[in-house]
Short mmCIF file of C-alpha atoms and ligand atoms in Angstrom, two decimals:
data_model
loop_
_atom_site.label_atom_id
_atom_site.label_comp_id
_atom_site.label_asym_id
_atom_site.label_seq_id
_atom_site.Cartn_x
_atom_site.Cartn_y
_atom_site.Cartn_z
CA MET T 15 104.27 121.28 119.94
CA PHE T 16 105.60 118.71 122.35
CA ALA T 17 109.19 117.50 122.39
CA LYS T 18 109.52 114.07 120.85
CA ASP T 19 112.89 112.93 122.09
CA ASN T 20 113.05 113.72 125.76
CA THR T 21 109.69 112.34 126.85
CA THR T 22 108.61 108.75 127.28
CA THR T 23 104.98 109.77 127.19
CA THR T 24 103.37 111.17 124.10
CA SER T 25 100.25 113.17 124.83
CA ALA T 26 97.73 114.46 122.40
CA GLN T 27 97.72 118.24 122.09
CA ASP T 28 94.75 120.45 122.88
CA PHE T 29 95.61 122.52 119.84
CA PRO T 30 96.22 120.54 116.70
CA ILE T 31 98.70 121.23 113.98
CA VAL T 32 96.48 122.14 111.05
CA TYR T 33 97.45 121.24 107.51
CA ASP T 34 95.70 123.32 104.85
CA ARG T 35 94.33 121.89 101.65
CA ALA T 36 97.53 122.68 99.75
CA GLU T 37 99.72 120.99 102.36
CA HIS T 38 98.41 117.43 102.07
CA ASN T 39 97.25 115.03 99.37
CA ILE T 40 93.77 114.21 100.68
CA SER T 41 90.87 115.21 98.49
CA ARG T 42 87.24 114.19 98.31
CA LYS T 43 88.05 112.09 95.24
CA GLU T 44 89.93 109.68 97.47
CA LEU T 45 86.87 109.02 99.64
CA SER T 46 84.12 106.60 98.78
CA ASP T 47 80.73 108.04 97.82
CA ASN T 48 79.21 106.46 100.90
CA ALA T 49 81.78 107.99 103.25
CA LEU T 50 81.14 111.38 101.65
CA LYS T 51 77.37 110.96 102.00
CA VAL T 52 77.72 110.26 105.71
CA LEU T 53 80.06 113.21 106.28
CA TYR T 54 77.75 115.60 104.39
CA ARG T 55 74.64 114.39 106.16
CA LEU T 56 76.23 114.79 109.60
CA ASN T 57 77.45 118.28 108.71
CA LYS T 58 74.02 119.21 107.35
CA GLY T 59 72.46 117.95 110.56
CA GLY T 60 74.54 120.52 112.42
CA TYR T 61 77.23 118.19 113.71
CA ASP T 62 80.99 118.11 113.29
CA ALA T 63 82.20 115.12 111.31
CA TYR T 64 85.66 114.02 110.29
CA LEU T 65 87.28 111.21 108.43
CA VAL T 66 89.66 109.63 110.92
CA GLY T 67 91.98 106.67 111.47
CA GLY T 68 93.07 104.37 108.69
CA GLY T 69 91.25 106.42 106.03
CA VAL T 70 93.34 109.53 106.61
CA ARG T 71 96.54 107.63 107.42
CA ASP T 72 96.45 105.45 104.32
CA ILE T 73 95.69 108.29 101.90
CA LEU T 74 98.56 110.32 103.36
CA LEU T 75 100.75 107.28 102.75
CA GLY T 76 99.61 107.16 99.14
CA GLU T 77 97.55 103.98 99.69
CA HIS T 78 93.88 103.26 99.11
CA PRO T 79 92.11 102.80 102.44
CA LYS T 80 90.17 99.56 102.80
CA ASP T 81 87.45 101.25 104.79
CA PHE T 82 86.48 104.67 106.06
CA ASP T 83 85.93 105.51 109.71
CA ILE T 84 84.17 108.69 110.75
CA ALA T 85 84.23 110.55 114.07
CA THR T 86 81.56 113.04 115.10
CA ASN T 87 80.20 114.99 118.04
CA ALA T 88 76.73 113.54 117.41
CA THR T 89 75.74 110.87 119.94
CA PRO T 90 74.82 107.39 118.67
CA GLU T 91 71.14 108.22 119.17
CA GLN T 92 71.48 111.47 117.22
CA ILE T 93 73.27 109.60 114.43
CA LYS T 94 70.48 107.04 114.34
CA LYS T 95 67.92 109.82 113.86
CA LEU T 96 69.81 111.12 110.82
CA PHE T 97 70.18 107.80 108.99
CA ARG T 98 67.51 105.26 108.22
CA ASN T 99 70.22 102.72 107.35
CA CYS T 100 71.87 103.03 110.77
CA ARG T 101 72.56 100.20 113.21
CA LEU T 102 73.94 100.81 116.68
CA ILE T 103 76.40 98.14 117.71
CA GLY T 104 78.87 97.27 120.46
CA ARG T 105 78.69 97.39 124.20
CA ARG T 106 82.30 97.94 125.18
CA PHE T 107 82.56 100.59 122.51
CA ARG T 108 79.24 101.85 121.18
CA LEU T 109 79.30 102.65 117.47
CA ALA T 110 76.94 103.47 114.63
CA HIS T 111 77.15 101.47 111.45
CA ILE T 112 75.68 103.15 108.40
CA VAL T 113 74.87 100.31 106.08
CA PHE T 114 75.01 100.64 102.28
CA GLY T 115 74.49 97.07 101.11
CA ARG T 116 77.81 95.35 101.75
CA ASP T 117 79.64 98.61 102.44
CA ILE T 118 79.52 99.76 106.04
CA ILE T 119 80.69 103.17 107.25
CA GLU T 120 81.61 103.15 110.91
CA VAL T 121 80.69 106.31 112.80
CA ALA T 122 82.06 106.82 116.32
CA THR T 123 81.09 109.58 118.72
CA PHE T 124 84.10 111.49 120.12
CA ARG T 125 85.38 109.65 123.21
CA GLY T 126 86.18 111.58 126.38
CA HIS T 127 88.38 111.06 129.44
CA HIS T 128 87.72 108.41 132.05
CA ASP T 129 88.77 110.20 135.17
CA SER T 130 86.34 113.12 135.23
CA ALA T 131 83.87 113.68 138.03
CA GLU T 132 81.11 113.28 135.52
CA GLU T 133 82.31 109.80 134.73
CA LYS T 134 82.16 108.71 138.34
CA GLN T 135 78.44 109.48 138.22
CA THR T 136 78.02 107.52 135.05
CA LYS T 137 79.42 104.10 135.91
CA ALA T 138 77.11 102.60 133.34
CA HIS T 139 79.13 104.22 130.56
CA SER T 140 82.60 103.33 131.69
CA LYS T 141 84.06 100.30 133.41
CA GLN T 142 87.54 99.05 134.12
CA SER T 143 88.71 95.56 135.06
CA GLU T 144 91.15 94.77 137.87
CA HIS T 145 93.91 94.69 135.24
CA GLY T 146 93.17 98.25 134.14
CA MET T 147 91.35 97.02 131.05
CA LEU T 148 88.54 99.20 129.77
CA LEU T 149 85.44 97.06 129.70
CA ARG T 150 83.28 99.93 128.61
CA ASP T 151 84.36 103.11 126.87
CA ASN T 152 81.27 105.19 126.26
CA ILE T 153 82.14 108.52 127.80
CA TYR T 154 81.74 111.16 125.13
CA GLY T 155 83.96 114.19 124.78
CA SER T 156 85.54 116.75 122.47
CA ILE T 157 87.69 116.16 119.41
CA ASP T 158 90.96 116.70 121.29
CA GLU T 159 89.89 114.24 123.99
CA ASP T 160 88.92 111.82 121.25
CA ALA T 161 92.38 112.14 119.73
CA GLU T 162 93.93 111.27 123.08
CA ARG T 163 91.83 108.11 123.37
CA ARG T 164 93.04 106.78 120.01
CA ASP T 165 95.83 104.26 119.92
CA PHE T 166 98.69 105.52 117.74
CA THR T 167 99.70 109.01 116.68
CA ILE T 168 99.29 108.05 113.01
CA ASN T 169 95.68 107.07 113.73
CA ALA T 170 94.74 110.36 115.40
CA LEU T 171 94.47 112.48 112.26
CA TYR T 172 91.17 114.08 111.30
CA TYR T 173 90.11 115.33 107.88
CA SER T 174 87.18 117.70 107.47
CA ILE T 175 85.19 118.10 104.26
CA LYS T 176 84.03 121.51 105.50
CA ASP T 177 87.42 123.17 105.21
CA PHE T 178 89.49 120.36 103.63
CA LYS T 179 92.02 120.60 106.44
CA VAL T 180 93.84 117.82 108.28
CA TYR T 181 93.87 118.23 112.06
CA ASP T 182 96.84 116.55 113.71
CA PHE T 183 96.60 116.30 117.51
CA ALA T 184 99.55 114.03 118.26
CA ASN T 185 102.24 114.74 115.67
CA GLY T 186 100.90 111.92 113.54
CA VAL T 187 101.96 113.48 110.25
CA SER T 188 105.53 113.68 111.43
CA ASP T 189 105.39 110.01 112.53
CA ILE T 190 103.91 109.07 109.15
CA ASN T 191 106.82 110.79 107.47
CA ASP T 192 109.31 109.08 109.79
CA LYS T 193 107.47 105.73 109.52
CA VAL T 194 107.06 105.35 113.27
CA ILE T 195 104.34 103.52 115.23
CA ARG T 196 104.00 105.44 118.48
CA LEU T 197 101.32 105.02 121.13
CA ILE T 198 99.61 108.13 122.43
CA GLY T 199 100.06 108.44 126.21
CA ASP T 200 101.89 106.15 128.60
CA PRO T 201 102.44 102.86 126.75
CA GLU T 202 101.93 100.58 129.75
CA THR T 203 98.67 102.26 130.73
CA ARG T 204 97.42 102.16 127.16
CA TYR T 205 98.25 98.45 126.80
CA ARG T 206 96.60 97.71 130.12
CA GLU T 207 93.46 99.57 129.03
CA ASP T 208 93.33 97.46 125.89
CA PRO T 209 95.94 94.73 125.35
CA VAL T 210 94.82 94.34 121.72
CA ARG T 211 96.82 97.50 121.07
CA MET T 212 99.93 95.28 121.28
CA LEU T 213 98.60 93.28 118.33
CA ARG T 214 97.70 96.46 116.50
CA ALA T 215 101.25 97.79 116.95
CA VAL T 216 102.62 94.65 115.29
CA ARG T 217 100.01 94.71 112.54
CA PHE T 218 100.51 98.35 111.57
CA ALA T 219 104.30 97.99 111.68
CA THR T 220 104.25 95.14 109.16
CA LYS T 221 101.36 96.45 107.09
CA LEU T 222 102.76 99.95 106.72
CA ASP T 223 106.41 98.92 106.80
CA MET T 224 107.10 101.06 109.86
CA GLN T 225 109.16 100.74 113.03
CA ILE T 226 107.58 100.46 116.45
CA GLU T 227 109.03 103.33 118.49
CA LYS T 228 111.19 102.06 121.38
CA ASN T 229 108.97 103.17 124.28
CA THR T 230 105.96 101.74 122.50
CA GLU T 231 107.79 98.48 121.91
CA ALA T 232 109.52 98.12 125.29
CA PRO T 233 106.62 96.88 127.49
CA ILE T 234 105.09 94.45 125.00
CA ARG T 235 106.84 91.24 126.05
CA GLU T 236 106.36 91.94 129.72
CA LEU T 237 102.66 92.71 129.30
CA SER T 238 101.93 89.98 126.79
CA SER T 239 100.14 87.87 129.41
CA LEU T 240 97.36 90.50 129.47
CA MET T 241 96.23 88.99 126.19
CA ALA T 242 94.74 86.11 128.15
CA ASN T 243 91.92 88.47 129.18
CA ILE T 244 90.76 89.17 125.65
CA PRO T 245 87.52 87.40 124.72
CA ALA T 246 88.02 84.60 122.20
CA ALA T 247 85.56 86.20 119.76
CA ARG T 248 87.63 89.39 119.59
CA MET T 249 90.75 87.28 119.09
CA PHE T 250 89.15 85.71 116.03
CA GLU T 251 88.60 89.19 114.57
CA GLU T 252 92.24 89.99 115.19
CA TYR T 253 93.24 86.64 113.66
CA LEU T 254 91.50 87.66 110.44
CA LYS T 255 93.24 91.04 110.36
CA LEU T 256 96.69 89.67 111.14
CA PHE T 257 96.59 86.54 109.02
CA LEU T 258 94.37 87.34 106.06
CA GLY T 259 95.79 90.73 105.15
CA GLY T 260 98.75 89.61 103.05
CA LYS T 261 101.32 89.80 105.89
CA ALA T 262 100.61 86.53 107.68
CA GLN T 263 104.13 85.13 107.59
CA VAL T 264 105.89 88.16 109.02
CA ASN T 265 103.12 88.74 111.56
CA PHE T 266 103.39 85.14 112.76
CA HIS T 267 107.10 85.51 113.50
CA ARG T 268 106.81 88.97 115.00
CA LEU T 269 104.03 87.79 117.31
CA ALA T 270 106.22 84.86 118.36
CA ASP T 271 109.10 87.26 119.10
CA TYR T 272 106.86 89.33 121.36
CA ASP T 273 105.40 86.26 123.15
CA LEU T 274 102.01 87.08 121.69
CA LEU T 275 101.59 84.08 119.39
CA GLN T 276 100.51 81.67 122.12
CA TYR T 277 97.27 83.65 122.57
CA PHE T 278 96.30 82.73 119.03
CA PHE T 279 97.83 79.28 118.54
CA PRO T 280 98.90 77.58 121.77
CA HIS T 281 100.17 74.43 120.06
CA ILE T 282 102.33 75.73 117.24
CA SER T 283 103.64 78.54 119.41
CA GLN T 284 105.08 75.85 121.67
CA SER T 285 106.77 74.21 118.67
CA VAL T 286 108.23 77.58 117.63
CA LYS T 287 109.92 77.69 121.04
CA THR T 288 111.08 74.10 121.27
CA GLU T 289 111.60 73.01 117.66
CA PRO T 290 111.88 76.10 115.49
CA ASN T 291 113.36 74.07 112.65
CA GLY T 292 111.00 71.12 112.97
CA ASN T 293 108.54 70.07 110.30
CA ALA T 294 105.54 71.49 112.14
CA VAL T 295 106.94 75.02 112.04
CA LYS T 296 108.28 74.58 108.51
CA PHE T 297 104.88 73.43 107.33
CA VAL T 298 103.03 76.33 108.93
CA ASP T 299 105.62 78.74 107.57
CA ARG T 300 105.02 77.38 104.07
CA VAL T 301 101.26 77.71 104.48
CA LEU T 302 101.67 81.29 105.71
CA PHE T 303 103.86 82.10 102.73
CA ASN T 304 101.30 80.62 100.35
CA THR T 305 98.44 82.43 102.06
CA ASP T 306 100.20 85.76 101.59
CA LYS T 307 101.02 84.94 98.00
CA ARG T 308 97.42 84.05 97.18
CA ILE T 309 96.08 87.19 98.86
CA ASN T 310 98.59 89.43 97.14
CA GLU T 311 97.62 87.85 93.80
CA GLY T 312 93.98 88.64 94.55
CA LYS T 313 93.03 84.97 94.98
CA ARG T 314 90.52 83.72 97.49
CA VAL T 315 91.63 82.13 100.74
CA THR T 316 89.57 80.53 103.45
CA PRO T 317 90.46 81.26 107.07
CA ALA T 318 89.92 77.52 107.69
CA PHE T 319 92.98 76.38 105.71
CA LEU T 320 95.54 78.17 107.87
CA LEU T 321 93.70 77.21 111.04
CA ALA T 322 93.74 73.57 109.92
CA ALA T 323 97.48 73.90 109.26
CA VAL T 324 98.50 75.41 112.60
CA ILE T 325 96.88 72.50 114.44
CA TRP T 326 97.72 69.65 112.07
CA TYR T 327 101.00 68.42 113.52
CA LYS T 328 99.72 68.48 117.06
CA LEU T 329 96.68 66.52 115.92
CA GLU T 330 98.82 63.94 114.15
CA GLN T 331 101.09 63.64 117.15
CA SER T 332 98.16 63.23 119.55
CA TYR T 333 96.28 60.55 117.66
CA SER T 334 99.50 58.66 116.93
CA ALA T 335 100.36 58.73 120.64
CA LEU T 336 96.89 57.46 121.51
CA MET T 337 97.23 54.62 119.03
CA ALA T 338 100.70 53.71 120.22
CA ASN T 339 99.64 53.52 123.83
CA SER T 340 96.40 51.60 123.48
CA ASP T 341 94.54 49.31 121.19
CA ILE T 342 92.36 52.11 119.89
CA ALA T 343 91.15 52.25 116.29
CA PHE T 344 92.36 55.07 114.05
CA GLN T 345 88.95 56.72 113.83
CA ASP T 346 88.49 56.73 117.59
CA ALA T 347 91.97 58.07 118.20
CA PHE T 348 91.49 60.73 115.55
CA PHE T 349 88.19 61.98 116.98
CA ALA T 350 89.43 61.95 120.55
CA ALA T 351 92.55 63.93 119.62
CA MET T 352 90.57 66.31 117.44
CA ASN T 353 87.98 67.09 120.12
CA GLU T 354 90.63 67.81 122.69
CA ILE T 355 92.82 69.97 120.50
CA MET T 356 89.94 71.90 118.98
CA GLY T 357 88.72 72.58 122.51
CA GLU T 358 92.09 74.05 123.48
CA GLN T 359 92.23 76.09 120.29
CA GLN T 360 88.70 77.42 120.74
CA ARG T 361 89.55 78.77 124.17
CA CYS T 362 92.04 81.10 122.45
CA ILE T 363 90.16 82.14 119.34
CA ALA T 364 86.49 81.43 118.82
CA ILE T 365 86.39 79.85 115.39
CA PRO T 366 82.89 80.26 113.97
CA LYS T 367 81.06 77.03 113.12
CA ARG T 368 81.15 77.77 109.41
CA PHE T 369 84.94 77.40 109.48
CA GLN T 370 85.12 74.42 111.82
CA GLN T 371 83.64 71.91 109.37
CA PRO T 372 85.99 72.90 106.52
CA MET T 373 88.94 72.45 108.92
CA LYS T 374 87.72 68.98 109.82
CA ASP T 375 87.12 68.13 106.17
CA ILE T 376 90.69 69.08 105.31
CA TRP T 377 91.96 66.82 108.08
CA PHE T 378 89.67 63.89 107.17
CA LEU T 379 90.76 64.21 103.57
CA GLN T 380 94.39 63.67 104.56
CA GLN T 381 93.36 60.15 105.51
CA LYS T 382 91.10 59.63 102.52
CA LEU T 383 93.80 60.75 100.11
CA MET T 384 95.95 57.84 101.27
CA ARG T 385 93.39 55.30 100.03
CA ARG T 386 93.33 55.01 96.28
CA GLU T 387 92.20 51.50 95.55
CA GLY T 388 89.01 50.63 93.66
CA ALA T 389 86.51 53.44 93.28
CA ARG T 390 87.86 55.34 96.28
CA ALA T 391 90.07 57.72 94.34
CA PHE T 392 87.13 58.82 92.17
CA LYS T 393 84.97 59.38 95.23
CA VAL T 394 87.63 61.51 96.90
CA LEU T 395 87.98 63.56 93.73
CA GLU T 396 84.29 64.45 94.03
CA HIS T 397 84.55 65.55 97.64
CA PRO T 398 83.38 69.20 97.81
CA ARG T 399 86.58 70.15 99.59
CA PHE T 400 88.93 67.97 97.58
CA ARG T 401 90.88 71.00 96.35
CA ALA T 402 91.70 72.26 99.85
CA GLY T 403 92.56 68.76 101.07
CA TYR T 404 94.81 68.18 98.08
CA ASP T 405 96.56 71.57 98.45
CA PHE T 406 97.14 70.70 102.09
CA LEU T 407 98.65 67.34 101.16
CA LEU T 408 100.84 69.00 98.54
CA LEU T 409 102.32 71.33 101.12
CA ARG T 410 102.84 68.51 103.59
CA GLY T 411 104.63 66.60 100.84
CA GLU T 412 106.86 69.59 100.08
CA ILE T 413 107.98 69.66 103.71
CA GLU T 414 108.27 65.96 104.43
CA GLY T 415 109.25 64.57 101.04
CA GLY T 416 109.36 60.77 100.74
CA GLU T 417 106.12 58.81 100.49
CA LEU T 418 104.01 61.85 101.20
CA ALA T 419 105.54 63.76 98.29
CA GLU T 420 104.95 60.72 96.05
CA LEU T 421 101.37 60.52 97.17
CA ALA T 422 100.86 64.22 96.38
CA THR T 423 102.42 63.77 92.94
CA TRP T 424 100.15 60.80 92.28
CA TRP T 425 97.13 62.99 92.99
CA THR T 426 98.49 65.77 90.81
CA ASN T 427 98.85 63.34 87.92
CA PHE T 428 95.56 61.62 88.60
CA GLN T 429 93.58 64.86 88.38
CA GLU T 430 95.16 65.83 85.09
CA ALA T 431 95.02 62.40 83.46
CA PRO T 432 92.41 61.47 80.84
CA ALA T 433 89.67 59.08 81.99
CA ASP T 434 91.25 55.88 80.64
CA THR T 435 94.63 56.68 82.22
CA GLN T 436 92.86 57.40 85.48
CA GLN T 437 91.30 53.91 85.34
CA GLN T 438 94.75 52.46 84.70
CA MET T 439 96.26 54.42 87.57
CA VAL T 440 93.71 53.10 89.98
CA LYS T 441 93.89 49.52 88.68
CA SER T 442 97.65 49.33 88.71
CA PHE T 443 97.68 50.76 92.17
CA LYS T 444 98.18 47.99 94.67
CA GLY T 445 96.96 49.92 97.70
CA SER T 446 98.57 49.83 101.05
CA ARG T 447 96.69 50.16 104.27
CA THR T 448 98.52 52.53 106.48
CA THR T 449 95.97 52.68 109.23
CA ARG T 450 95.61 50.13 111.93
CA ARG T 451 92.21 48.53 112.00
CA ARG T 452 90.32 46.68 114.63
CA SER T 453 87.13 44.73 114.37
CA PRO T 454 84.34 47.22 113.77
CA ARG T 455 82.63 48.62 116.79
CA LYS T 456 80.40 51.54 117.48
CA ARG T 457 82.15 54.86 117.55
CA LYS T 458 81.69 56.89 120.68
CA ASN T 459 82.52 60.29 119.26
CA THR T 460 80.22 62.52 117.34
CA GLY T 461 80.64 63.73 113.79
CA SER T 462 81.43 61.79 110.71
CA PRO T 463 84.38 62.02 108.40
CA SER T 464 82.27 62.05 105.29
P1 ATP K 22 92.61 99.41 109.32
O1 ATP K 22 91.14 99.62 109.22
O2 ATP K 22 93.37 99.71 108.10
O3 ATP K 22 92.96 98.12 109.95
P2 ATP K 22 92.39 101.52 111.22
O4 ATP K 22 93.41 102.40 111.87
O5 ATP K 22 91.32 102.21 110.45
O6 ATP K 22 93.18 100.48 110.36
P3 ATP K 22 90.26 100.40 112.77
O7 ATP K 22 90.29 99.16 113.58
O8 ATP K 22 89.39 100.50 111.61
O9 ATP K 22 91.77 100.65 112.36
O10 ATP K 22 89.96 101.58 113.78
C1 ATP K 22 89.73 102.91 113.34
C2 ATP K 22 90.39 103.90 114.29
O11 ATP K 22 89.84 103.74 115.61
C3 ATP K 22 91.89 103.71 114.48
O12 ATP K 22 92.62 104.36 113.48
C4 ATP K 22 92.11 104.31 115.84
O13 ATP K 22 92.15 105.71 115.76
C5 ATP K 22 90.86 103.90 116.58
N1 ATP K 22 91.03 102.62 117.29
C6 ATP K 22 90.72 101.39 116.84
N2 ATP K 22 91.00 100.45 117.74
C7 ATP K 22 91.50 101.09 118.81
C8 ATP K 22 91.97 100.68 120.10
N3 ATP K 22 91.99 99.39 120.43
N4 ATP K 22 92.39 101.63 120.95
C9 ATP K 22 92.36 102.93 120.61
N5 ATP K 22 91.95 103.38 119.44
C10 ATP K 22 91.52 102.48 118.53
MG1 MG K 23 89.60 101.30 109.60
#
């Protein structure tokens, strides 16, 4: 066993601590049928196969894992031969997905070291960037090497259904008991290899209610700029994990503390620095709180709502500035500001198209909800995304109060009112035009706020 206190570097051990069946709480009952099927099939095919990562960690913590990851000594091609429902994915990190309808079991071949002579002959399988980032990680190895390539000690635990033992290569069980997030190896090197590990440290600390060990925590701020090298598509995946897992609010603030937030949301992260008590930050904080609440109550949330919220104040500020400085119509100013800000946002996290339109609809609805005269209110009520737009307005009203809060209350009452009262509400409403209008002219920008 290695000493924990007098080293700054935690290495994985060649010889694991082995916990017998009676010494841990993992049993086959805790695994999904599909995970068991994959483990049995790999074993029957003559390969070693273990449940690893979050599956083992979460069961040891008394939680129900959200998915099951498997590690094996079979190569991706050998795995593919065993399973008809197998898809090989990934370039940077080649994996097999065994697909059971909507349930996917991820099977990874044991990873090996990167500095062996063999690797030098196999450049195609491994590649590093000038920043030390691993661009490809497809050198295969033994189980102890695999353990060393994993991120945190608590994620390097392996459970076998052959002997029902837990194999602990990096003192992960002890860190689980102590509630410590500790990187395996030299923290700086490990963050340079893959800067996303900084995000994972934050996520596991909040999700599992654990402390990030001091050597694991120390380099984060200094190395945060490495995040700029992460592809925007991967950042979107991390956005989903950090912000739609029920811990969005605390993750947001922790990321800001570590200077990591700007790589997700460049605009609001600036406001957190300059105006931490301003309405923009208060609004986003409220939305984060609500998002967590909905998720923890088992309600549905769309990733678009929070994304619309983190950009909203910047958008408002930009189109207002455009309108103040030139004789531009509201619509033109709005589209110009939106295109620019969305462009900046997209360079950080690649928001899939299917979420971009809902974001825009929520924003357009903020304008539409201000116009209640005539038949307009009824038309807005029928908008397919009325609910999201209204919820958004409600939260804005809670932060800003005043006219905006009154407007939100009007819509609350309007929705609940019987038909004749609704007619009255619209008729008695005088209507005030808050937008500046110019004589109509052709819009240059694309898209339509309908
Ligand atoms: P959860 O699925 O609950 O978010 P997890 O630990 O299972 O947590 P996954 O992203 O599913 O996380 O990854 C499975 C395992 O793969 C991890 O437990 C870890 O051992 C390893 N792993 C994942 N990402 C990395 C990484 N960036 N660097 C090193 N190892 C990683
Ligand atoms: Mg997992």
